[in-house]
Amino acid sequence: MSAGFDFTALSARDKYKLMIGTIIPRPIALVTTVDTEGRINAAPFSFFNCLSADPPILALGVENNPDMSFKHTGENIRMTEVFTVNIVSFAIAEAMHACAAKHPRGVNELEQAGLTAMPGVKVASPWIKEAPAAFECRRHVSLELGKSRQIILGEILFAHYQDGLVDDRLHVDPAGIDAIARLGGDTCSTIRDRFEMLTPTL
């Protein structure tokens, strides 16, 4: 037996539950931005992935507040046009989670979480010293999806890596990145179990 669900008849919440429980694992972007006064904000997003290498584009899905006002991340990107995506390793998972709390505007989530802000090379938003990798981005385009969500495409301008994670052939060590991912609900996973599948040839 199989189960089927008519998405045209489901509530937004029910569609969300099915999608986040099925489209797994989802990488986590710990996004750092600054507002127009230079105050730092940090928030995690699991509606995130890379879309293109030429140009180098990644995507964020940023939900609005319940009253449809922009969250701090969305508003900061709209006003400054830049943001930084920090990859979340297992070592900083708890700190990332602390950044998810709904702090008032002006509170520096990185300080609250015990993370270190480092000045950007190409953009005003900082990168996180403890993150295994970080991508400084300039907003490429934003798409409004109804009233509730923005899809923000960012062009990567600069990448930071901790020492030893990238070799001279630009291969990145996945064990060193040790990224975590979101599953459904409050469940997360690691990428510590891996296997190889070579690209088939005819």
PDB file of C-alpha atoms in Angstrom:
ATOM      1  CA  MET A   1       0.000   0.000   0.000  1.00  0.00           C
ATOM      2  CA  SER A   2       1.082   3.560  -0.607  1.00  0.00           C
ATOM      3  CA  ALA A   3      -0.176   6.889   0.702  1.00  0.00           C
ATOM      4  CA  GLY A   4      -0.903   9.915  -1.461  1.00  0.00           C
ATOM      5  CA  PHE A   5      -1.427  13.557  -0.511  1.00  0.00           C
ATOM      6  CA  ASP A   6      -3.104  16.227  -2.645  1.00  0.00           C
ATOM      7  CA  PHE A   7      -0.927  19.279  -2.041  1.00  0.00           C
ATOM      8  CA  THR A   8      -3.620  21.543  -3.496  1.00  0.00           C
ATOM      9  CA  ALA A   9      -5.899  20.516  -0.619  1.00  0.00           C
ATOM     10  CA  LEU A  10      -3.370  20.661   2.260  1.00  0.00           C
ATOM     11  CA  SER A  11      -2.740  23.536   4.632  1.00  0.00           C
ATOM     12  CA  ALA A  12       0.581  25.361   4.400  1.00  0.00           C
ATOM     13  CA  ARG A  13       1.664  23.758   7.683  1.00  0.00           C
ATOM     14  CA  ASP A  14       0.877  20.241   6.450  1.00  0.00           C
ATOM     15  CA  LYS A  15       2.738  20.803   3.187  1.00  0.00           C
ATOM     16  CA  TYR A  16       5.706  22.090   5.198  1.00  0.00           C
ATOM     17  CA  LYS A  17       5.719  18.999   7.426  1.00  0.00           C
ATOM     18  CA  LEU A  18       5.720  16.612   4.467  1.00  0.00           C
ATOM     19  CA  MET A  19       8.408  18.552   2.600  1.00  0.00           C
ATOM     20  CA  ILE A  20      10.886  18.953   5.471  1.00  0.00           C
ATOM     21  CA  GLY A  21      10.429  15.329   6.498  1.00  0.00           C
ATOM     22  CA  THR A  22      11.076  14.046   2.983  1.00  0.00           C
ATOM     23  CA  ILE A  23      13.566  16.410   1.312  1.00  0.00           C
ATOM     24  CA  ILE A  24      16.488  15.402   3.481  1.00  0.00           C
ATOM     25  CA  PRO A  25      19.193  16.002   4.476  1.00  0.00           C
ATOM     26  CA  ARG A  26      19.189  19.784   4.049  1.00  0.00           C
ATOM     27  CA  PRO A  27      22.449  21.678   4.659  1.00  0.00           C
ATOM     28  CA  ILE A  28      22.327  24.487   7.193  1.00  0.00           C
ATOM     29  CA  ALA A  29      23.444  28.013   6.365  1.00  0.00           C
ATOM     30  CA  LEU A  30      24.297  30.100   9.419  1.00  0.00           C
ATOM     31  CA  VAL A  31      23.812  33.487   7.740  1.00  0.00           C
ATOM     32  CA  THR A  32      25.548  36.580   9.042  1.00  0.00           C
ATOM     33  CA  THR A  33      24.408  40.036   7.995  1.00  0.00           C
ATOM     34  CA  VAL A  34      24.699  43.604   9.207  1.00  0.00           C
ATOM     35  CA  ASP A  35      21.986  46.233   9.332  1.00  0.00           C
ATOM     36  CA  THR A  36      22.346  49.786   8.055  1.00  0.00           C
ATOM     37  CA  GLU A  37      23.913  50.767  11.383  1.00  0.00           C
ATOM     38  CA  GLY A  38      26.533  48.003  11.141  1.00  0.00           C
ATOM     39  CA  ARG A  39      24.976  45.797  13.845  1.00  0.00           C
ATOM     40  CA  ILE A  40      25.586  42.066  13.336  1.00  0.00           C
ATOM     41  CA  ASN A  41      22.807  39.501  12.989  1.00  0.00           C
ATOM     42  CA  ALA A  42      23.179  35.722  12.691  1.00  0.00           C
ATOM     43  CA  ALA A  43      20.443  33.191  11.926  1.00  0.00           C
ATOM     44  CA  PRO A  44      20.351  29.603  10.605  1.00  0.00           C
ATOM     45  CA  PHE A  45      18.427  28.519   7.506  1.00  0.00           C
ATOM     46  CA  SER A  46      17.952  24.975   6.226  1.00  0.00           C
ATOM     47  CA  PHE A  47      16.163  26.029   3.045  1.00  0.00           C
ATOM     48  CA  PHE A  48      19.599  26.491   1.459  1.00  0.00           C
ATOM     49  CA  ASN A  49      21.752  25.039  -1.310  1.00  0.00           C
ATOM     50  CA  CYS A  50      24.060  25.811  -4.229  1.00  0.00           C
ATOM     51  CA  LEU A  51      22.502  26.303  -7.653  1.00  0.00           C
ATOM     52  CA  SER A  52      25.265  27.290 -10.073  1.00  0.00           C
ATOM     53  CA  ALA A  53      29.061  27.387 -10.342  1.00  0.00           C
ATOM     54  CA  ASP A  54      29.338  29.812 -13.273  1.00  0.00           C
ATOM     55  CA  PRO A  55      28.241  32.239 -11.982  1.00  0.00           C
ATOM     56  CA  PRO A  56      28.724  30.907  -8.428  1.00  0.00           C
ATOM     57  CA  ILE A  57      25.203  31.179  -7.020  1.00  0.00           C
ATOM     58  CA  LEU A  58      23.694  29.850  -3.817  1.00  0.00           C
ATOM     59  CA  ALA A  59      20.083  30.148  -2.637  1.00  0.00           C
ATOM     60  CA  LEU A  60      18.415  30.927   0.677  1.00  0.00           C
ATOM     61  CA  GLY A  61      14.739  30.502   1.495  1.00  0.00           C
ATOM     62  CA  VAL A  62      13.905  33.183   4.067  1.00  0.00           C
ATOM     63  CA  GLU A  63      10.450  33.074   5.642  1.00  0.00           C
ATOM     64  CA  ASN A  64       8.795  36.286   6.762  1.00  0.00           C
ATOM     65  CA  ASN A  65       7.480  36.911  10.263  1.00  0.00           C
ATOM     66  CA  PRO A  66       3.873  35.843  10.985  1.00  0.00           C
ATOM     67  CA  ASP A  67       2.711  39.435  10.329  1.00  0.00           C
ATOM     68  CA  MET A  68       4.514  39.243   6.942  1.00  0.00           C
ATOM     69  CA  SER A  69       7.200  41.739   7.963  1.00  0.00           C
ATOM     70  CA  PHE A  70      10.753  40.834   7.002  1.00  0.00           C
ATOM     71  CA  LYS A  71      12.929  38.933   9.443  1.00  0.00           C
ATOM     72  CA  HIS A  72      16.212  40.606  10.354  1.00  0.00           C
ATOM     73  CA  THR A  73      18.167  38.559   7.798  1.00  0.00           C
ATOM     74  CA  GLY A  74      15.815  39.365   4.929  1.00  0.00           C
ATOM     75  CA  GLU A  75      15.630  43.046   5.804  1.00  0.00           C
ATOM     76  CA  ASN A  76      19.406  43.360   6.229  1.00  0.00           C
ATOM     77  CA  ILE A  77      20.089  41.726   2.870  1.00  0.00           C
ATOM     78  CA  ARG A  78      17.487  43.967   1.229  1.00  0.00           C
ATOM     79  CA  MET A  79      19.134  47.086   2.660  1.00  0.00           C
ATOM     80  CA  THR A  80      22.839  46.188   2.350  1.00  0.00           C
ATOM     81  CA  GLU A  81      22.772  43.760  -0.621  1.00  0.00           C
ATOM     82  CA  VAL A  82      25.312  41.421   1.055  1.00  0.00           C
ATOM     83  CA  PHE A  83      25.419  38.432   3.386  1.00  0.00           C
ATOM     84  CA  THR A  84      27.739  35.619   4.429  1.00  0.00           C
ATOM     85  CA  VAL A  85      26.845  31.918   4.562  1.00  0.00           C
ATOM     86  CA  ASN A  86      28.758  30.022   7.242  1.00  0.00           C
ATOM     87  CA  ILE A  87      28.723  26.227   7.018  1.00  0.00           C
ATOM     88  CA  VAL A  88      27.691  24.562  10.276  1.00  0.00           C
ATOM     89  CA  SER A  89      29.973  21.794  11.541  1.00  0.00           C
ATOM     90  CA  PHE A  90      29.110  19.426  14.372  1.00  0.00           C
ATOM     91  CA  ALA A  91      31.501  21.392  16.584  1.00  0.00           C
ATOM     92  CA  ILE A  92      29.382  24.562  16.326  1.00  0.00           C
ATOM     93  CA  ALA A  93      25.947  22.914  16.126  1.00  0.00           C
ATOM     94  CA  GLU A  94      24.860  24.072  19.579  1.00  0.00           C
ATOM     95  CA  ALA A  95      26.097  27.609  18.908  1.00  0.00           C
ATOM     96  CA  MET A  96      24.140  27.645  15.636  1.00  0.00           C
ATOM     97  CA  HIS A  97      21.047  26.524  17.530  1.00  0.00           C
ATOM     98  CA  ALA A  98      21.499  29.367  20.024  1.00  0.00           C
ATOM     99  CA  CYS A  99      21.456  31.818  17.104  1.00  0.00           C
ATOM    100  CA  ALA A 100      17.990  30.543  16.135  1.00  0.00           C
ATOM    101  CA  ALA A 101      16.388  32.140  19.221  1.00  0.00           C
ATOM    102  CA  LYS A 102      14.246  35.190  18.454  1.00  0.00           C
ATOM    103  CA  HIS A 103      16.513  37.904  19.813  1.00  0.00           C
ATOM    104  CA  PRO A 104      15.424  41.552  19.622  1.00  0.00           C
ATOM    105  CA  ARG A 105      16.898  43.705  16.867  1.00  0.00           C
ATOM    106  CA  GLY A 106      20.384  44.895  17.753  1.00  0.00           C
ATOM    107  CA  VAL A 107      21.346  41.847  19.841  1.00  0.00           C
ATOM    108  CA  ASN A 108      24.524  40.240  18.500  1.00  0.00           C
ATOM    109  CA  GLU A 109      23.658  36.539  18.251  1.00  0.00           C
ATOM    110  CA  LEU A 110      27.282  35.588  17.646  1.00  0.00           C
ATOM    111  CA  GLU A 111      28.314  37.047  20.998  1.00  0.00           C
ATOM    112  CA  GLN A 112      25.385  35.310  22.697  1.00  0.00           C
ATOM    113  CA  ALA A 113      26.456  31.983  21.132  1.00  0.00           C
ATOM    114  CA  GLY A 114      30.176  32.385  21.868  1.00  0.00           C
ATOM    115  CA  LEU A 115      31.169  32.659  18.204  1.00  0.00           C
ATOM    116  CA  THR A 116      33.757  35.029  16.755  1.00  0.00           C
ATOM    117  CA  ALA A 117      32.925  37.574  14.043  1.00  0.00           C
ATOM    118  CA  MET A 118      35.726  38.165  11.550  1.00  0.00           C
ATOM    119  CA  PRO A 119      35.686  41.118   9.121  1.00  0.00           C
ATOM    120  CA  GLY A 120      34.612  40.323   5.588  1.00  0.00           C
ATOM    121  CA  VAL A 121      37.113  40.648   2.750  1.00  0.00           C
ATOM    122  CA  LYS A 122      34.635  41.610   0.016  1.00  0.00           C
ATOM    123  CA  VAL A 123      31.447  42.407   1.944  1.00  0.00           C
ATOM    124  CA  ALA A 124      30.432  44.248   5.107  1.00  0.00           C
ATOM    125  CA  SER A 125      28.908  41.182   6.781  1.00  0.00           C
ATOM    126  CA  PRO A 126      31.333  39.160   8.923  1.00  0.00           C
ATOM    127  CA  TRP A 127      32.297  35.515   8.630  1.00  0.00           C
ATOM    128  CA  ILE A 128      32.500  33.181  11.613  1.00  0.00           C
ATOM    129  CA  LYS A 129      35.981  32.131  12.702  1.00  0.00           C
ATOM    130  CA  GLU A 130      34.793  28.798  14.135  1.00  0.00           C
ATOM    131  CA  ALA A 131      32.919  27.747  10.969  1.00  0.00           C
ATOM    132  CA  PRO A 132      34.792  25.283   8.743  1.00  0.00           C
ATOM    133  CA  ALA A 133      33.920  27.329   5.657  1.00  0.00           C
ATOM    134  CA  ALA A 134      32.148  30.567   4.817  1.00  0.00           C
ATOM    135  CA  PHE A 135      30.991  32.235   1.597  1.00  0.00           C
ATOM    136  CA  GLU A 136      30.821  36.007   1.301  1.00  0.00           C
ATOM    137  CA  CYS A 137      27.938  36.842  -1.043  1.00  0.00           C
ATOM    138  CA  ARG A 138      26.395  39.750  -2.897  1.00  0.00           C
ATOM    139  CA  ARG A 139      22.644  39.564  -3.496  1.00  0.00           C
ATOM    140  CA  HIS A 140      22.071  38.560  -7.112  1.00  0.00           C
ATOM    141  CA  VAL A 141      18.270  38.609  -7.147  1.00  0.00           C
ATOM    142  CA  SER A 142      15.400  38.114  -4.707  1.00  0.00           C
ATOM    143  CA  LEU A 143      12.162  36.328  -5.594  1.00  0.00           C
ATOM    144  CA  GLU A 144       8.988  37.006  -3.624  1.00  0.00           C
ATOM    145  CA  LEU A 145       6.941  33.821  -3.195  1.00  0.00           C
ATOM    146  CA  GLY A 146       3.521  35.040  -2.177  1.00  0.00           C
ATOM    147  CA  LYS A 147       3.459  36.992   1.076  1.00  0.00           C
ATOM    148  CA  SER A 148       5.362  34.562   3.224  1.00  0.00           C
ATOM    149  CA  ARG A 149       8.788  33.831   1.760  1.00  0.00           C
ATOM    150  CA  GLN A 150      11.701  35.218  -0.210  1.00  0.00           C
ATOM    151  CA  ILE A 151      14.157  33.185  -2.231  1.00  0.00           C
ATOM    152  CA  ILE A 152      17.442  35.097  -2.156  1.00  0.00           C
ATOM    153  CA  LEU A 153      20.094  34.192  -4.701  1.00  0.00           C
ATOM    154  CA  GLY A 154      23.596  35.255  -3.751  1.00  0.00           C
ATOM    155  CA  GLU A 155      26.733  35.412  -5.879  1.00  0.00           C
ATOM    156  CA  ILE A 156      29.772  34.106  -4.005  1.00  0.00           C
ATOM    157  CA  LEU A 157      32.560  36.684  -4.017  1.00  0.00           C
ATOM    158  CA  PHE A 158      35.007  35.139  -1.542  1.00  0.00           C
ATOM    159  CA  ALA A 159      35.362  31.850   0.360  1.00  0.00           C
ATOM    160  CA  HIS A 160      37.048  31.194   3.713  1.00  0.00           C
ATOM    161  CA  TYR A 161      38.236  27.750   4.850  1.00  0.00           C
ATOM    162  CA  GLN A 162      39.917  26.551   8.009  1.00  0.00           C
ATOM    163  CA  ASP A 163      43.492  25.364   7.494  1.00  0.00           C
ATOM    164  CA  GLY A 164      43.914  21.900   5.992  1.00  0.00           C
ATOM    165  CA  LEU A 165      40.402  21.550   4.520  1.00  0.00           C
ATOM    166  CA  VAL A 166      41.320  22.272   0.871  1.00  0.00           C
ATOM    167  CA  ASP A 167      44.189  20.559  -0.938  1.00  0.00           C
ATOM    168  CA  ASP A 168      46.285  21.895  -3.838  1.00  0.00           C
ATOM    169  CA  ARG A 169      43.754  20.472  -6.338  1.00  0.00           C
ATOM    170  CA  LEU A 170      40.929  22.385  -4.571  1.00  0.00           C
ATOM    171  CA  HIS A 171      39.401  19.173  -3.234  1.00  0.00           C
ATOM    172  CA  VAL A 172      37.559  19.835   0.037  1.00  0.00           C
ATOM    173  CA  ASP A 173      37.833  17.310   2.870  1.00  0.00           C
ATOM    174  CA  PRO A 174      34.250  16.341   3.855  1.00  0.00           C
ATOM    175  CA  ALA A 175      35.428  14.800   7.129  1.00  0.00           C
ATOM    176  CA  GLY A 176      37.120  18.068   8.012  1.00  0.00           C
ATOM    177  CA  ILE A 177      34.028  20.101   7.137  1.00  0.00           C
ATOM    178  CA  ASP A 178      31.993  17.694   9.348  1.00  0.00           C
ATOM    179  CA  ALA A 179      28.773  19.441   8.337  1.00  0.00           C
ATOM    180  CA  ILE A 180      25.425  18.787   9.937  1.00  0.00           C
ATOM    181  CA  ALA A 181      22.052  18.855   8.218  1.00  0.00           C
ATOM    182  CA  ARG A 182      18.410  19.271   9.124  1.00  0.00           C
ATOM    183  CA  LEU A 183      15.902  16.471   8.827  1.00  0.00           C
ATOM    184  CA  GLY A 184      12.251  16.809   9.885  1.00  0.00           C
ATOM    185  CA  GLY A 185      11.157  18.567  13.056  1.00  0.00           C
ATOM    186  CA  ASP A 186      13.969  19.024  15.560  1.00  0.00           C
ATOM    187  CA  THR A 187      16.073  16.171  14.149  1.00  0.00           C
ATOM    188  CA  CYS A 188      19.520  16.793  12.661  1.00  0.00           C
ATOM    189  CA  SER A 189      22.131  14.495  11.137  1.00  0.00           C
ATOM    190  CA  THR A 190      25.831  14.375  10.398  1.00  0.00           C
ATOM    191  CA  ILE A 191      27.571  13.387   7.145  1.00  0.00           C
ATOM    192  CA  ARG A 192      29.930  10.972   8.862  1.00  0.00           C
ATOM    193  CA  ASP A 193      28.618   7.880   7.037  1.00  0.00           C
ATOM    194  CA  ARG A 194      29.707   8.055   3.399  1.00  0.00           C
ATOM    195  CA  PHE A 195      30.115   5.771   0.409  1.00  0.00           C
ATOM    196  CA  GLU A 196      31.512   6.181  -3.101  1.00  0.00           C
ATOM    197  CA  MET A 197      29.537   5.891  -6.349  1.00  0.00           C
ATOM    198  CA  LEU A 198      31.667   6.472  -9.433  1.00  0.00           C
ATOM    199  CA  THR A 199      30.058   8.241 -12.381  1.00  0.00           C
ATOM    200  CA  PRO A 200      29.060   5.526 -14.884  1.00  0.00           C
ATOM    201  CA  THR A 201      30.533   5.448 -18.369  1.00  0.00           C
ATOM    202  CA  LEU A 202      29.200   3.693 -21.452  1.00  0.00           C
TER     203      LEU A 202
END
